[in-house]
Amino acid sequence: MATEAAERLARQHDNPYFARIDFAEKKELAAGGDGAGAAGETSEPEVIYIGRASLVGEDGETFYIYDWRAPVSSLFYDHEPGPASYDTPGGEIAGEMTLKRQFVIRGGRLRHMFDTDETIGDDILQAVLSEKSDTAMKSIVATIQKEQNRIIRDERHRLIVVQGAAGSGKTSAALQRVAYLLYRYRDSLTAEQIVLFSPNPVFKGYISRVLPDLGEANMRQMTFRELIEARLGRRFDAEDLFAQTEDLAATEGTPEGEARARAVRYKGSEHYFETIAAYLDRLKREGVVFRQLRFKGDTIVSAEEMSRQFYVEYGEDSFGDRLAKLRRWLNGRLTAWVDDQLHEPWVEQAAELMEEEDIQRAYVNVRRQGGFHEDAFDDEDKMTELLLRQAAENAIGPLRRAVKGFRFMDAPETYRQLFVSRSLFVSCAPDGRLPEGWEWMAQRVEDKLGRKELDHEDATPLLYLMEALEGFRKVEGEVKHLFVDEAQDYSPFQAAYLRRRFPRARMTVLGDFNQAIYAQAEDSGGFGGWTRLADPADAAVWRLTTSYRSTRPIVELSKRILRPEDAEGIRPFNRDGEEPRLIPCGDRAHLADLAAADVTALLAAGHGTIGVIAKTAHEAGDASALLKERLGEDVPVTLVSGGSANLPKGVSVLPSYLSKGIEFDAVLVWDASAERYGQERHRKLLYTVSTRALHVLHIYYTGELSPYLT
Ligand SMILES: Nc1ncnc2c1ncn2[C@@H]1O[C@H](COP(=O)(O)OP(=O)(O)OP(=O)(O)O)[C@@H](O)[C@H]1O
């Protein structure tokens, strides 16, 4: 506690406050009308300083500085001088703002001071946005914009969906919202109860400093991949989204590639989610595939016995009760089997070889059960029996654990059944029809599962089926807030799955349909079915249209990449910069020569982070090798891969999909040729890549330029 307070004070010493407002509260007409003041009159203006944390006098009442999250602070974000009001838990407070002043204080010294008429003065925002970037994201509390503030402080809706242009502050708003909620509900909400889904490990590292800098603990961060790995990683060689993307890129245009792309889209759809839901319903009556319990070639309980027990004996009970009963029954069967085996030679041998630790445990058990007193002979028998029992139990430990972990149900095989029988699939599909390409999918599932491999498009459906069969025991009921960033990249299937996995969480979902770059979400208009997850009365859809990250010329160029109707609502923040450059190159070697020379010049000009963004991991590998050859040891070049967790300063080379959510002072697009970015589906990828640039954008191409840039 004391260290925390000391750290906070040290931070405050460096940067105590960033704003001052003078606010005169409107006087209420006192009850009975005898009038402490007439309605409409205001009291003397109070001087209010706003900073990252509050500073309170020793009396515990005098506020020298208000925390930016205090109710009164929203006056600063929402209003210009003049009539103004703010919400408090006790109701609205209205009055008159007579002064609004902004400060830039660094290292305890006042650098700038502005009085302003606008909500948040352009000058300060200009200055902040013109700074060179760091490898980690910074907090934006001193310059939160009105429309961002609305998202940060929304306490009314259970589901908030934010559609925001690239660089409009979605991630920033999400993180300040986490800080806001932790402050507002500090007695009842902990950082552990907030989960943020991040697109990849690079992004995870990139945002991890914002909350600690604001004096708050980081929320839990997860990637969808981690979720899949945790449950299915041991049983399957599970493909991830990036490998899937690479495969689709490599097979593009081939019949195999087209069939897979169709399967990927279908298996991310709501149609498929409903099909699985109907299948689950049917599994209540028949069809769960059980796995026999076997020991050294002997069947202890067969799959047929389990099925009979489950569907016939317990047929009247609910699914959950039947499972609980089946588990008890299986454990009883295992115990009976152990009883039966006690005097078999293998058990005696195993008991002789038992570890000291197990013998001690058996000894303790006998004592606990009241052994070792009157009749020593009896005790010895008891001890021997216990040792034998312990030995047999050790041997069937994996079976006990399988029963505990529900592995007596074969979820993958149950899943596979759906693709074995056409009529079964049809009976579960909501429209009673087979999806296009079903045969191809059926063959693929057969091949892959047979080899213990799992396509990414099958991972969430299998996870859903498995968890639903187990009664969603991994449900995270204690999570109160779920944030999903880059939400356009989730399939409607994944959105529906997350809703079930975090059943009580309020959701804040942020995305940009113009950056939907994965095939799995292509058919959903880029918004993954999120908006349908809550009752419309409990949901809000907010839009962020101003793009703060990039200079005006960069935003203008990137808007031209999009279809006019998609670009319509995007507004650049008015910050000047050099025109983006389109640079023709003879071949890759020439491209590398030019890019290497530009990297050197950009570093010399003081740009601290340079992102060389190629389309695929393979091309990023090539680009990195070519640049390293040319730049030598003096300029370190880092190749960023799917597993990387940190973005270094200097030059990073990365595939397009790993650049999601992050930004660089300068972006060098590696080969935006028509060959690489020629199809409609590449339009959004090119947009995503170009909008990573803060100040400088160079686009190199060999051969013909992508049609989206001409
Ligand atoms: N109100 C603000 N004040 C200062 N900087 C801001 C503000 N809003 C956004 N920014 C800056 O703009 C950049 C983009 O913000 P952010 O990454 O949150 O946007 P995004 O909408 O999540 O972008 P994308 O969808 O492209 O990943 C960041 O550098 C952020 O600090």
XYZ file of C-alpha atoms and ligand atoms in Angstrom:
741
model
C 0.000 0.000 0.000
C 2.697 2.454 1.098
C 4.804 1.643 -1.977
C 1.799 2.117 -4.214
C 1.087 5.513 -2.678
C 4.740 6.510 -2.975
C 4.797 5.500 -6.640
C 1.630 7.445 -7.282
C 3.026 10.544 -5.603
C 6.241 10.263 -7.613
C 4.197 10.112 -10.809
C 2.164 13.074 -9.646
C 5.299 15.017 -8.879
C 6.340 14.648 -12.520
C 2.939 15.352 -13.964
C 0.460 16.513 -11.325
C -2.402 17.722 -13.537
C -3.242 18.491 -17.123
C -6.329 20.651 -16.879
C -8.134 23.246 -14.852
C -11.749 24.168 -15.079
C -13.621 26.796 -13.152
C -17.179 25.752 -12.584
C -20.021 27.612 -10.921
C -22.805 25.336 -9.839
C -26.378 26.387 -10.435
C -28.170 26.919 -7.151
C -31.191 24.762 -6.461
C -34.338 26.437 -5.274
C -34.428 25.394 -1.648
C -37.482 23.432 -0.534
C -40.208 25.750 0.665
C -38.901 28.439 -1.603
C -37.328 30.617 1.080
C -34.388 30.728 -1.195
C -30.696 30.231 -0.491
C -30.727 31.626 -3.990
C -33.127 31.820 -6.849
C -33.150 29.026 -9.408
C -30.799 29.878 -12.259
C -28.350 31.747 -10.051
C -24.910 30.274 -9.737
C -22.576 29.976 -6.782
C -18.993 31.223 -6.784
C -16.903 29.309 -9.357
C -14.860 26.511 -7.902
C -11.379 25.922 -9.284
C -10.928 22.293 -10.247
C -7.620 20.753 -11.277
C -7.729 17.428 -13.096
C -4.930 14.889 -13.205
C -4.219 11.198 -13.595
C -4.955 10.640 -9.915
C -6.486 12.729 -7.184
C -4.523 14.546 -4.520
C -6.407 15.018 -1.296
C -5.385 17.087 1.722
C -4.632 15.533 5.081
C -8.142 16.381 6.242
C -9.350 13.827 3.663
C -11.781 16.375 2.229
C -9.873 19.046 0.384
C -9.348 18.011 -3.223
C -6.299 19.759 -4.640
C -6.528 17.602 -7.756
C -9.397 15.498 -9.028
C -8.883 12.141 -10.680
C -9.751 12.263 -14.416
C -12.389 9.622 -13.738
C -14.251 11.588 -11.069
C -17.755 12.637 -12.159
C -16.841 16.321 -12.189
C -13.933 15.681 -14.572
C -16.245 14.784 -17.424
C -17.032 18.512 -17.657
C -13.572 18.897 -19.129
C -14.053 16.234 -21.768
C -17.646 16.986 -22.716
C -17.990 20.764 -22.676
C -16.564 24.027 -23.760
C -16.844 27.133 -21.582
C -20.456 28.168 -21.050
C -23.463 26.280 -19.673
C -22.392 22.762 -18.739
C -23.506 19.809 -16.684
C -22.284 16.448 -15.491
C -23.790 13.257 -14.133
C -23.197 12.046 -10.631
C -24.588 8.970 -8.909
C -26.966 11.389 -7.154
C -28.225 13.024 -10.363
C -27.201 15.708 -12.822
C -25.369 18.846 -11.692
C -25.682 21.869 -13.941
C -23.900 25.196 -13.969
C -21.537 27.424 -15.863
C -17.962 26.693 -16.864
C -16.119 29.977 -16.769
C -12.625 28.785 -17.625
C -11.058 25.812 -19.354
C -7.282 25.601 -19.343
C -4.880 22.892 -20.448
C -1.333 22.304 -19.272
C 1.576 20.284 -20.476
C 3.760 19.446 -17.484
C 6.736 17.144 -17.906
C 9.313 16.252 -15.266
C 7.592 18.615 -12.846
C 8.026 21.645 -15.175
C 5.290 23.530 -16.917
C 5.956 23.382 -20.680
C 2.777 24.812 -22.235
C -0.488 26.310 -21.148
C -3.543 27.071 -23.289
C -6.954 28.493 -22.581
C -9.446 26.930 -24.877
C -12.864 27.319 -26.354
C -13.105 23.893 -27.868
C -13.953 20.663 -26.158
C -10.352 19.564 -26.128
C -8.123 22.110 -27.823
C -6.725 21.130 -31.176
C -3.330 22.563 -30.310
C -2.607 20.109 -27.558
C -3.932 17.193 -29.564
C -1.805 18.293 -32.530
C 1.241 18.352 -30.305
C 0.524 14.943 -28.764
C -0.169 13.279 -32.098
C 2.933 14.725 -33.736
C 5.206 13.088 -31.185
C 7.278 10.134 -32.280
C 5.814 6.845 -31.172
C 7.195 4.427 -28.680
C 7.059 0.652 -28.839
C 4.290 0.673 -26.265
C 0.948 2.400 -26.286
C 0.421 5.471 -24.101
C -2.615 6.603 -22.187
C -4.686 9.435 -23.661
C -6.326 10.806 -20.517
C -5.254 14.389 -21.124
C -6.912 14.522 -24.535
C -9.859 12.129 -24.482
C -12.402 13.286 -27.061
C -16.074 13.701 -26.332
C -17.228 10.716 -28.383
C -14.530 8.568 -26.782
C -15.554 9.744 -23.329
C -19.056 8.517 -23.959
C -17.723 5.014 -24.558
C -15.355 5.151 -21.603
C -18.087 6.133 -19.148
C -21.067 4.182 -20.449
C -22.530 2.300 -17.491
C -25.975 1.802 -18.858
C -25.609 -0.836 -21.558
C -24.789 -4.498 -21.197
C -23.397 -4.599 -24.708
C -21.461 -1.783 -26.306
C -20.399 -2.165 -29.900
C -17.952 0.380 -31.243
C -17.439 0.715 -34.964
C -14.448 2.970 -35.401
C -12.201 3.927 -38.271
C -8.581 2.828 -38.204
C -6.731 4.942 -35.649
C -9.897 6.457 -34.162
C -8.968 5.399 -30.640
C -10.927 2.185 -30.135
C -8.173 0.422 -28.248
C -7.385 3.610 -26.363
C -11.032 4.039 -25.371
C -11.192 0.394 -24.291
C -8.181 0.717 -22.010
C -9.266 4.012 -20.467
C -12.669 2.388 -19.941
C -11.048 -0.429 -18.003
C -9.303 2.180 -15.840
C -12.577 4.052 -15.443
C -14.519 0.953 -14.364
C -11.819 -0.030 -11.880
C -12.074 3.422 -10.342
C -15.821 3.702 -10.402
C -16.434 0.247 -8.917
C -13.298 0.013 -6.831
C -15.099 -1.707 -3.977
C -16.665 -4.416 -6.079
C -14.584 -4.907 -9.216
C -11.048 -6.223 -9.552
C -8.738 -6.313 -12.556
C -9.024 -10.111 -12.502
C -12.728 -9.828 -13.287
C -12.046 -7.993 -16.521
C -10.912 -9.918 -19.579
C -9.684 -8.411 -22.811
C -9.394 -10.491 -25.944
C -6.371 -9.395 -27.949
C -5.667 -10.258 -31.558
C -2.146 -11.613 -31.034
C 0.790 -11.696 -28.609
C 2.495 -8.699 -30.241
C -0.551 -6.559 -29.510
C -0.745 -7.945 -25.994
C 2.722 -6.646 -25.224
C 2.042 -3.371 -27.024
C -0.841 -2.328 -24.779
C 0.427 -3.753 -21.503
C 1.823 -0.495 -20.117
C -1.232 1.732 -20.333
C -3.003 0.613 -17.162
C 0.076 0.414 -14.928
C 0.955 3.949 -16.076
C -2.469 5.009 -14.884
C -1.808 3.378 -11.539
C -4.105 0.410 -12.163
C -3.414 -3.296 -12.431
C -3.683 -4.827 -15.884
C -6.827 -6.726 -16.740
C -6.498 -10.332 -17.886
C -5.567 -10.589 -21.532
C -6.353 -13.599 -23.658
C -6.130 -14.542 -27.272
C -8.595 -16.905 -28.852
C -5.687 -19.125 -29.681
C -4.838 -19.561 -26.007
C -8.380 -20.618 -25.291
C -8.196 -23.303 -27.959
C -4.718 -24.433 -26.981
C -5.698 -24.829 -23.347
C -8.529 -27.246 -24.115
C -7.536 -28.904 -27.379
C -3.797 -28.340 -27.677
C -2.794 -31.580 -26.004
C -5.060 -33.774 -28.056
C -4.587 -32.201 -31.448
C -2.084 -30.481 -33.570
C -4.316 -27.424 -33.758
C -3.812 -24.950 -36.559
C -4.051 -21.281 -35.579
C -5.695 -18.398 -37.404
C -2.393 -17.222 -38.852
C -1.491 -20.638 -40.240
C -4.973 -20.851 -41.713
C -4.517 -17.430 -43.311
C -1.150 -18.425 -44.740
C -2.638 -21.618 -46.143
C -5.528 -19.768 -47.753
C -3.079 -17.295 -49.272
C -0.864 -20.082 -50.594
C -3.723 -22.041 -52.186
C -5.649 -19.042 -53.418
C -7.214 -19.538 -56.840
C -6.861 -23.328 -56.774
C -9.976 -25.514 -56.451
C -8.632 -26.802 -53.129
C -8.079 -23.259 -51.902
C -11.560 -22.151 -52.937
C -13.165 -25.163 -51.261
C -11.291 -24.465 -48.062
C -12.175 -20.763 -48.135
C -15.835 -21.757 -48.437
C -15.535 -24.175 -45.527
C -13.847 -21.513 -43.407
C -16.673 -19.073 -44.061
C -19.353 -21.635 -43.426
C -17.899 -22.934 -40.203
C -17.740 -19.425 -38.816
C -21.395 -18.762 -39.583
C -24.475 -18.512 -37.435
C -26.016 -21.250 -39.562
C -23.342 -23.621 -38.368
C -23.675 -22.452 -34.765
C -27.380 -23.218 -34.894
C -26.665 -26.567 -36.487
C -24.366 -27.497 -33.615
C -26.906 -26.187 -31.097
C -29.597 -28.406 -32.665
C -27.172 -31.326 -32.673
C -26.559 -30.763 -28.957
C -30.264 -30.894 -28.397
C -30.455 -34.164 -30.223
C -27.558 -35.545 -28.229
C -29.815 -35.372 -25.215
C -31.738 -38.231 -26.796
C -29.054 -40.137 -28.660
C -25.695 -39.977 -30.270
C -23.024 -39.063 -27.705
C -20.048 -41.264 -28.492
C -18.580 -42.782 -25.330
C -15.098 -44.140 -24.843
C -14.662 -47.403 -23.059
C -12.549 -47.546 -19.927
C -9.774 -49.995 -20.621
C -6.857 -51.232 -18.652
C -4.050 -53.190 -20.250
C -6.248 -54.572 -22.992
C -9.183 -55.386 -20.693
C -12.401 -53.471 -20.941
C -13.540 -52.295 -17.519
C -16.622 -50.497 -18.787
C -17.648 -50.661 -22.434
C -18.947 -47.750 -24.477
C -22.266 -49.577 -24.956
C -22.736 -49.952 -21.212
C -22.132 -46.253 -20.723
C -24.518 -45.353 -23.472
C -27.211 -47.620 -22.006
C -26.679 -46.177 -18.575
C -26.835 -42.636 -19.897
C -29.733 -42.908 -22.298
C -31.830 -45.691 -20.749
C -31.165 -45.853 -17.004
C -31.005 -42.102 -16.471
C -33.138 -41.226 -19.477
C -35.605 -39.218 -17.432
C -33.037 -36.886 -15.846
C -31.667 -33.660 -17.189
C -28.475 -33.847 -19.228
C -26.390 -32.441 -16.381
C -27.845 -34.807 -13.794
C -27.295 -37.760 -16.073
C -23.650 -36.812 -16.464
C -23.168 -36.458 -12.719
C -24.808 -39.839 -12.163
C -22.773 -41.451 -14.901
C -19.582 -40.151 -13.355
C -20.507 -41.578 -9.976
C -21.464 -44.856 -11.556
C -18.178 -45.048 -13.465
C -16.214 -44.374 -10.311
C -18.188 -47.111 -8.581
C -17.356 -49.488 -11.412
C -13.677 -48.612 -11.140
C -13.738 -49.265 -7.387
C -15.460 -52.601 -7.916
C -12.851 -53.516 -10.491
C -10.057 -52.631 -8.072
C -11.692 -54.859 -5.408
C -11.733 -57.634 -7.899
C -8.127 -57.271 -8.875
C -6.619 -56.918 -5.399
C -5.077 -60.375 -5.272
C -3.987 -60.582 -8.858
C -0.243 -61.054 -9.236
C 0.232 -57.771 -11.117
C -1.189 -55.843 -8.163
C 1.066 -57.657 -5.696
C 4.069 -56.924 -7.852
C 3.094 -53.290 -8.196
C 2.639 -53.033 -4.410
C 6.152 -54.354 -3.867
C 7.551 -51.760 -6.184
C 5.598 -48.943 -4.573
C 7.357 -45.743 -3.688
C 8.017 -44.880 -0.081
C 5.684 -41.940 -0.396
C 2.719 -44.160 -1.312
C 3.462 -46.551 1.520
C 3.470 -43.645 3.941
C 0.164 -42.495 2.553
C -1.357 -45.951 3.019
C -0.023 -46.036 6.570
C -1.569 -42.684 7.359
C -4.856 -43.900 5.927
C -4.922 -46.940 8.151
C -4.239 -44.816 11.199
C -6.863 -42.353 10.236
C -9.358 -45.164 9.939
C -8.542 -46.197 13.493
C -6.074 -48.992 12.743
C -2.960 -49.899 14.722
C -4.374 -50.515 18.121
C -5.786 -53.621 19.830
C -5.346 -56.344 17.288
C -1.975 -56.099 15.590
C -2.709 -59.022 13.306
C -5.777 -57.326 11.922
C -3.804 -54.153 11.417
C -1.255 -55.874 9.293
C -3.954 -57.340 7.073
C -5.501 -53.937 6.791
C -2.179 -52.417 5.860
C -1.522 -55.057 3.212
C -4.925 -54.575 1.710
C -4.450 -50.859 1.650
C -1.110 -51.164 -0.046
C -2.601 -53.404 -2.686
C -5.493 -51.048 -3.159
C -3.154 -48.097 -3.432
C -1.079 -49.951 -6.030
C -4.150 -50.748 -8.122
C -5.438 -47.188 -7.796
C -2.085 -45.833 -8.916
C -2.318 -47.984 -11.982
C -5.770 -46.766 -12.947
C -5.076 -43.146 -11.996
C -5.365 -42.053 -15.639
C -8.834 -43.618 -15.821
C -9.979 -41.841 -12.672
C -8.718 -38.583 -14.143
C -10.460 -39.308 -17.432
C -13.739 -39.750 -15.544
C -13.165 -36.541 -13.613
C -12.298 -34.639 -16.815
C -15.332 -36.029 -18.747
C -13.030 -37.790 -21.178
C -15.287 -40.815 -21.155
C -17.252 -38.815 -23.710
C -15.530 -38.627 -27.046
C -16.297 -35.081 -28.151
C -14.121 -35.158 -31.296
C -15.740 -38.391 -32.438
C -19.198 -37.026 -31.623
C -18.271 -33.970 -33.711
C -17.061 -36.161 -36.560
C -20.391 -37.997 -36.652
C -22.022 -34.838 -37.903
C -19.993 -35.222 -41.081
C -20.511 -38.943 -41.411
C -24.223 -38.840 -41.919
C -25.786 -36.512 -44.420
C -29.253 -37.060 -42.958
C -28.036 -36.251 -39.448
C -26.571 -32.968 -40.655
C -29.702 -32.076 -42.579
C -31.889 -32.810 -39.576
C -29.848 -30.368 -37.466
C -29.419 -27.564 -40.016
C -31.869 -24.713 -39.330
C -33.032 -24.624 -42.950
C -32.876 -28.404 -43.377
C -30.277 -28.048 -46.120
C -26.700 -29.158 -46.594
C -24.319 -26.253 -47.044
C -22.500 -25.958 -50.320
C -19.312 -27.999 -50.321
C -20.485 -30.324 -47.531
C -18.865 -33.383 -49.145
C -15.524 -31.665 -49.281
C -15.864 -30.642 -45.639
C -16.836 -34.168 -44.639
C -13.786 -35.656 -46.300
C -11.559 -32.993 -44.790
C -12.834 -33.584 -41.245
C -12.362 -37.306 -41.715
C -8.762 -36.866 -42.906
C -7.739 -34.272 -40.394
C -9.251 -35.727 -37.231
C -7.899 -39.127 -38.254
C -4.417 -37.630 -38.174
C -5.071 -35.836 -34.875
C -4.943 -32.524 -36.690
C -7.465 -29.770 -36.259
C -8.213 -27.086 -38.816
C -8.708 -23.690 -37.267
C -12.276 -23.512 -38.595
C -13.164 -26.669 -36.650
C -11.549 -25.585 -33.395
C -14.264 -23.308 -31.996
C -17.140 -25.580 -33.067
C -15.438 -28.556 -31.431
C -14.689 -26.525 -28.330
C -18.313 -25.452 -28.144
C -19.598 -28.995 -28.548
C -17.165 -30.310 -25.971
C -17.903 -27.650 -23.383
C -21.632 -27.871 -23.895
C -21.473 -31.647 -23.385
C -19.597 -31.059 -20.157
C -22.149 -28.520 -19.028
C -19.877 -25.526 -19.621
C -17.926 -26.272 -16.480
C -15.178 -23.892 -17.615
C -17.661 -21.080 -17.816
C -16.166 -17.916 -16.444
C -19.078 -16.731 -14.386
C -17.007 -14.418 -12.233
C -15.886 -12.293 -15.187
C -17.890 -9.073 -15.062
C -16.541 -7.253 -18.105
C -15.442 -8.726 -21.374
C -13.647 -6.562 -23.928
C -13.070 -7.796 -27.445
C -10.724 -5.740 -29.571
C -10.445 -6.188 -33.347
C -13.899 -7.734 -33.103
C -14.389 -7.711 -36.873
C -11.973 -10.616 -37.050
C -14.142 -12.969 -35.015
C -16.619 -15.152 -36.758
C -20.293 -14.991 -35.735
C -19.737 -18.491 -34.384
C -16.965 -17.288 -32.104
C -19.037 -14.339 -30.935
C -21.900 -16.629 -29.952
C -19.486 -18.991 -28.249
C -17.917 -16.205 -26.162
C -21.353 -15.113 -25.027
C -21.899 -18.583 -23.566
C -18.494 -18.869 -22.062
C -18.743 -15.528 -20.237
C -22.445 -15.607 -19.466
C -22.585 -12.811 -16.918
C -20.107 -10.384 -18.421
C -21.014 -7.018 -19.804
C -19.394 -6.744 -23.205
C -17.496 -3.962 -24.887
C -16.784 -4.948 -28.449
C -14.589 -2.791 -30.669
C -13.853 -3.183 -34.324
C -13.670 -1.768 -37.800
C -15.459 -3.533 -40.631
C -12.973 -2.013 -43.037
C -10.234 -4.042 -41.424
C -11.960 -7.442 -41.606
C -9.096 -9.367 -43.136
C -9.848 -12.960 -42.220
C -11.913 -15.304 -44.299
C -13.829 -16.564 -41.256
C -15.613 -13.246 -40.779
C -15.973 -12.303 -44.441
C -19.642 -13.137 -44.758
C -20.756 -11.278 -41.682
C -20.300 -7.747 -42.950
C -17.241 -7.719 -40.722
C -19.171 -7.507 -37.520
C -19.335 -11.087 -36.511
C -22.892 -11.161 -35.267
C -21.965 -9.226 -32.147
C -24.866 -6.871 -32.288
C -27.317 -9.741 -32.041
C -25.929 -10.931 -28.734
C -28.023 -8.696 -26.528
C -31.502 -7.360 -26.273
C -31.532 -4.142 -28.358
C -32.716 -2.199 -25.304
C -29.501 -3.165 -23.472
C -27.188 -2.509 -26.380
C -25.563 0.588 -27.808
C -23.687 1.000 -31.057
C -21.247 3.911 -31.056
C -19.247 5.205 -33.972
C -15.834 6.813 -33.968
C -15.101 8.527 -37.233
C -12.059 10.718 -36.730
C -8.787 9.045 -37.406
C -6.172 10.362 -34.987
C -3.245 8.122 -35.710
C -2.128 9.117 -39.179
C -1.463 12.451 -40.831
C -4.148 13.832 -43.098
C -2.334 12.823 -46.340
C -1.991 9.235 -45.077
C -5.650 9.021 -44.071
C -6.641 10.424 -47.451
C -4.618 7.902 -49.357
C -5.882 5.003 -47.247
C -9.482 6.117 -47.774
C -8.949 5.820 -51.515
C -8.118 2.137 -51.063
C -11.623 1.450 -49.768
C -14.848 1.389 -51.708
C -16.277 4.926 -51.645
C -19.302 3.889 -49.583
C -17.052 2.327 -46.925
C -14.708 5.317 -46.811
C -17.510 7.842 -46.520
C -17.587 8.182 -42.772
C -13.837 8.464 -42.142
C -12.487 11.886 -41.231
C -8.810 12.699 -40.841
C -7.727 14.750 -37.871
C -6.141 17.846 -39.271
C -2.457 17.078 -38.974
C -0.124 17.755 -41.851
C 2.687 15.569 -43.025
C 4.532 14.469 -46.098
C 2.596 12.872 -48.927
C 2.724 9.062 -48.940
C 5.032 7.796 -51.671
C 4.262 5.110 -54.247
C 7.612 3.729 -55.349
C 7.964 1.510 -58.447
C 10.768 -1.061 -58.316
C 12.323 -3.241 -61.027
C 12.382 -6.379 -58.918
C 12.638 -7.507 -55.292
C 16.368 -6.788 -55.081
C 15.779 -3.283 -56.315
C 12.917 -2.915 -53.837
C 15.242 -4.010 -51.048
C 17.906 -1.499 -52.152
C 15.451 1.372 -52.096
C 13.801 0.307 -48.834
C 17.161 -0.126 -47.087
C 18.254 3.341 -48.151
C 14.938 4.776 -46.913
C 15.245 2.969 -43.588
C 18.635 4.565 -43.032
C 17.310 8.005 -43.895
C 14.200 7.617 -41.720
C 16.233 6.522 -38.717
C 18.547 9.477 -39.239
C 15.495 11.755 -39.292
C 14.590 10.543 -35.815
C 11.836 8.014 -36.514
C 12.086 5.522 -33.707
C 9.795 2.771 -34.949
C 9.773 1.608 -38.550
C 7.464 -1.180 -39.676
C 8.231 -3.016 -42.875
C 4.971 -4.826 -43.580
C 4.818 -7.707 -46.051
C 1.723 -9.653 -46.999
C 2.636 -13.074 -45.615
C 5.070 -14.517 -43.087
C 7.020 -16.024 -45.932
C 7.477 -12.678 -47.641
C 8.310 -11.032 -44.349
C 11.100 -13.603 -43.943
C 12.433 -12.729 -47.398
C 12.185 -9.012 -46.767
C 13.981 -9.323 -43.473
C 16.850 -11.310 -45.019
C 17.230 -8.873 -47.921
C 17.217 -5.863 -45.609
C 19.694 -7.427 -43.205
C 22.110 -8.050 -46.067
C 21.928 -4.432 -47.058
C 21.818 -2.734 -43.671
C 24.535 -4.769 -41.973
C 25.023 -5.080 -38.249
C 24.675 -1.404 -37.428
C 20.941 -1.373 -37.988
C 19.233 -4.259 -36.180
C 16.257 -5.615 -38.072
C 13.744 -7.751 -36.158
C 11.541 -10.284 -37.858
C 8.269 -10.421 -35.906
C 6.486 -13.774 -35.874
C 3.207 -15.119 -34.512
C 4.839 -16.124 -31.266
C 6.634 -12.813 -30.609
C 5.424 -10.905 -27.627
C 7.410 -7.697 -27.821
C 7.909 -5.118 -30.438
C 11.446 -3.781 -30.351
C 12.414 -0.213 -31.111
C 13.943 0.335 -34.532
C 13.094 -1.685 -37.608
C 10.502 -4.484 -37.426
C 9.552 -6.671 -40.366
C 6.196 -8.365 -40.036
C 3.406 -10.049 -41.970
C 0.284 -7.967 -42.586
C -1.978 -9.779 -40.125
C 0.406 -9.253 -37.216
C 0.366 -5.522 -37.710
C -3.232 -5.383 -36.477
C -3.846 -2.816 -33.810
C -0.312 -1.471 -33.658
C 1.436 1.511 -35.198
C 4.802 2.775 -36.378
C 6.297 6.209 -37.029
C 6.985 5.066 -40.559
C 5.471 2.196 -42.483
C 7.139 0.669 -45.528
C 4.692 -1.520 -47.408
C 6.644 -4.354 -48.971
C 5.449 -4.943 -52.501
C 1.937 -3.661 -53.024
C 1.869 -5.071 -56.522
C -1.277 -6.088 -58.355
C -0.033 -9.644 -58.026
C 0.052 -9.462 -54.252
C -2.945 -7.210 -53.616
C -5.041 -7.683 -56.731
C -8.289 -9.215 -55.501
C -11.228 -7.621 -53.807
C -10.435 -9.472 -50.596
C -7.011 -7.771 -50.447
C -8.482 -4.315 -50.338
C -9.041 -4.357 -46.582
C -5.677 -5.897 -45.962
C -3.996 -3.093 -47.828
C -6.071 -0.561 -45.907
C -5.152 -2.155 -42.581
C -1.471 -2.107 -43.442
C -1.420 1.490 -44.677
C -3.238 2.801 -41.638
C -0.471 1.594 -39.290
C 1.582 4.681 -40.201
C 1.682 7.728 -37.966
C 3.874 10.090 -39.951
C 5.419 8.464 -43.025
C 4.100 5.929 -45.511
C 6.137 4.448 -48.362
C 4.540 1.896 -50.630
C 6.921 -0.101 -52.823
C 5.767 -2.305 -55.671
C 7.219 -4.490 -58.376
C 5.518 -4.847 -61.747
C 2.041 -3.403 -61.743
C 0.684 -1.442 -58.785
C -2.316 -2.843 -56.893
C -5.520 -1.565 -58.536
C -6.615 -0.234 -55.130
C -3.829 2.322 -55.137
C -4.140 3.653 -58.650
N -8.067 11.326 -27.753
C -6.844 11.020 -28.141
N -5.802 11.755 -27.740
C -4.541 11.466 -28.135
N -4.232 10.447 -28.919
C -5.235 9.678 -29.353
C -6.587 9.919 -28.997
N -7.346 8.972 -29.563
C -6.511 8.176 -30.252
N -5.244 8.607 -30.126
C -4.043 8.007 -30.695
O -4.332 7.513 -31.981
C -3.658 6.294 -32.208
C -4.671 5.233 -32.579
O -5.431 4.868 -31.440
P -5.936 3.401 -31.221
O -4.845 2.439 -31.488
O -6.628 3.379 -29.926
O -6.975 3.324 -32.408
P -7.816 2.107 -32.958
O -9.133 2.668 -33.332
O -7.797 1.002 -31.985
O -6.992 1.765 -34.256
P -6.935 0.477 -35.210
O -8.324 0.019 -35.464
O -6.318 1.035 -36.444
O -6.073 -0.489 -34.536
C -2.878 5.985 -30.952
O -1.558 6.446 -31.100
C -3.594 6.787 -29.891
O -2.727 7.146 -28.851
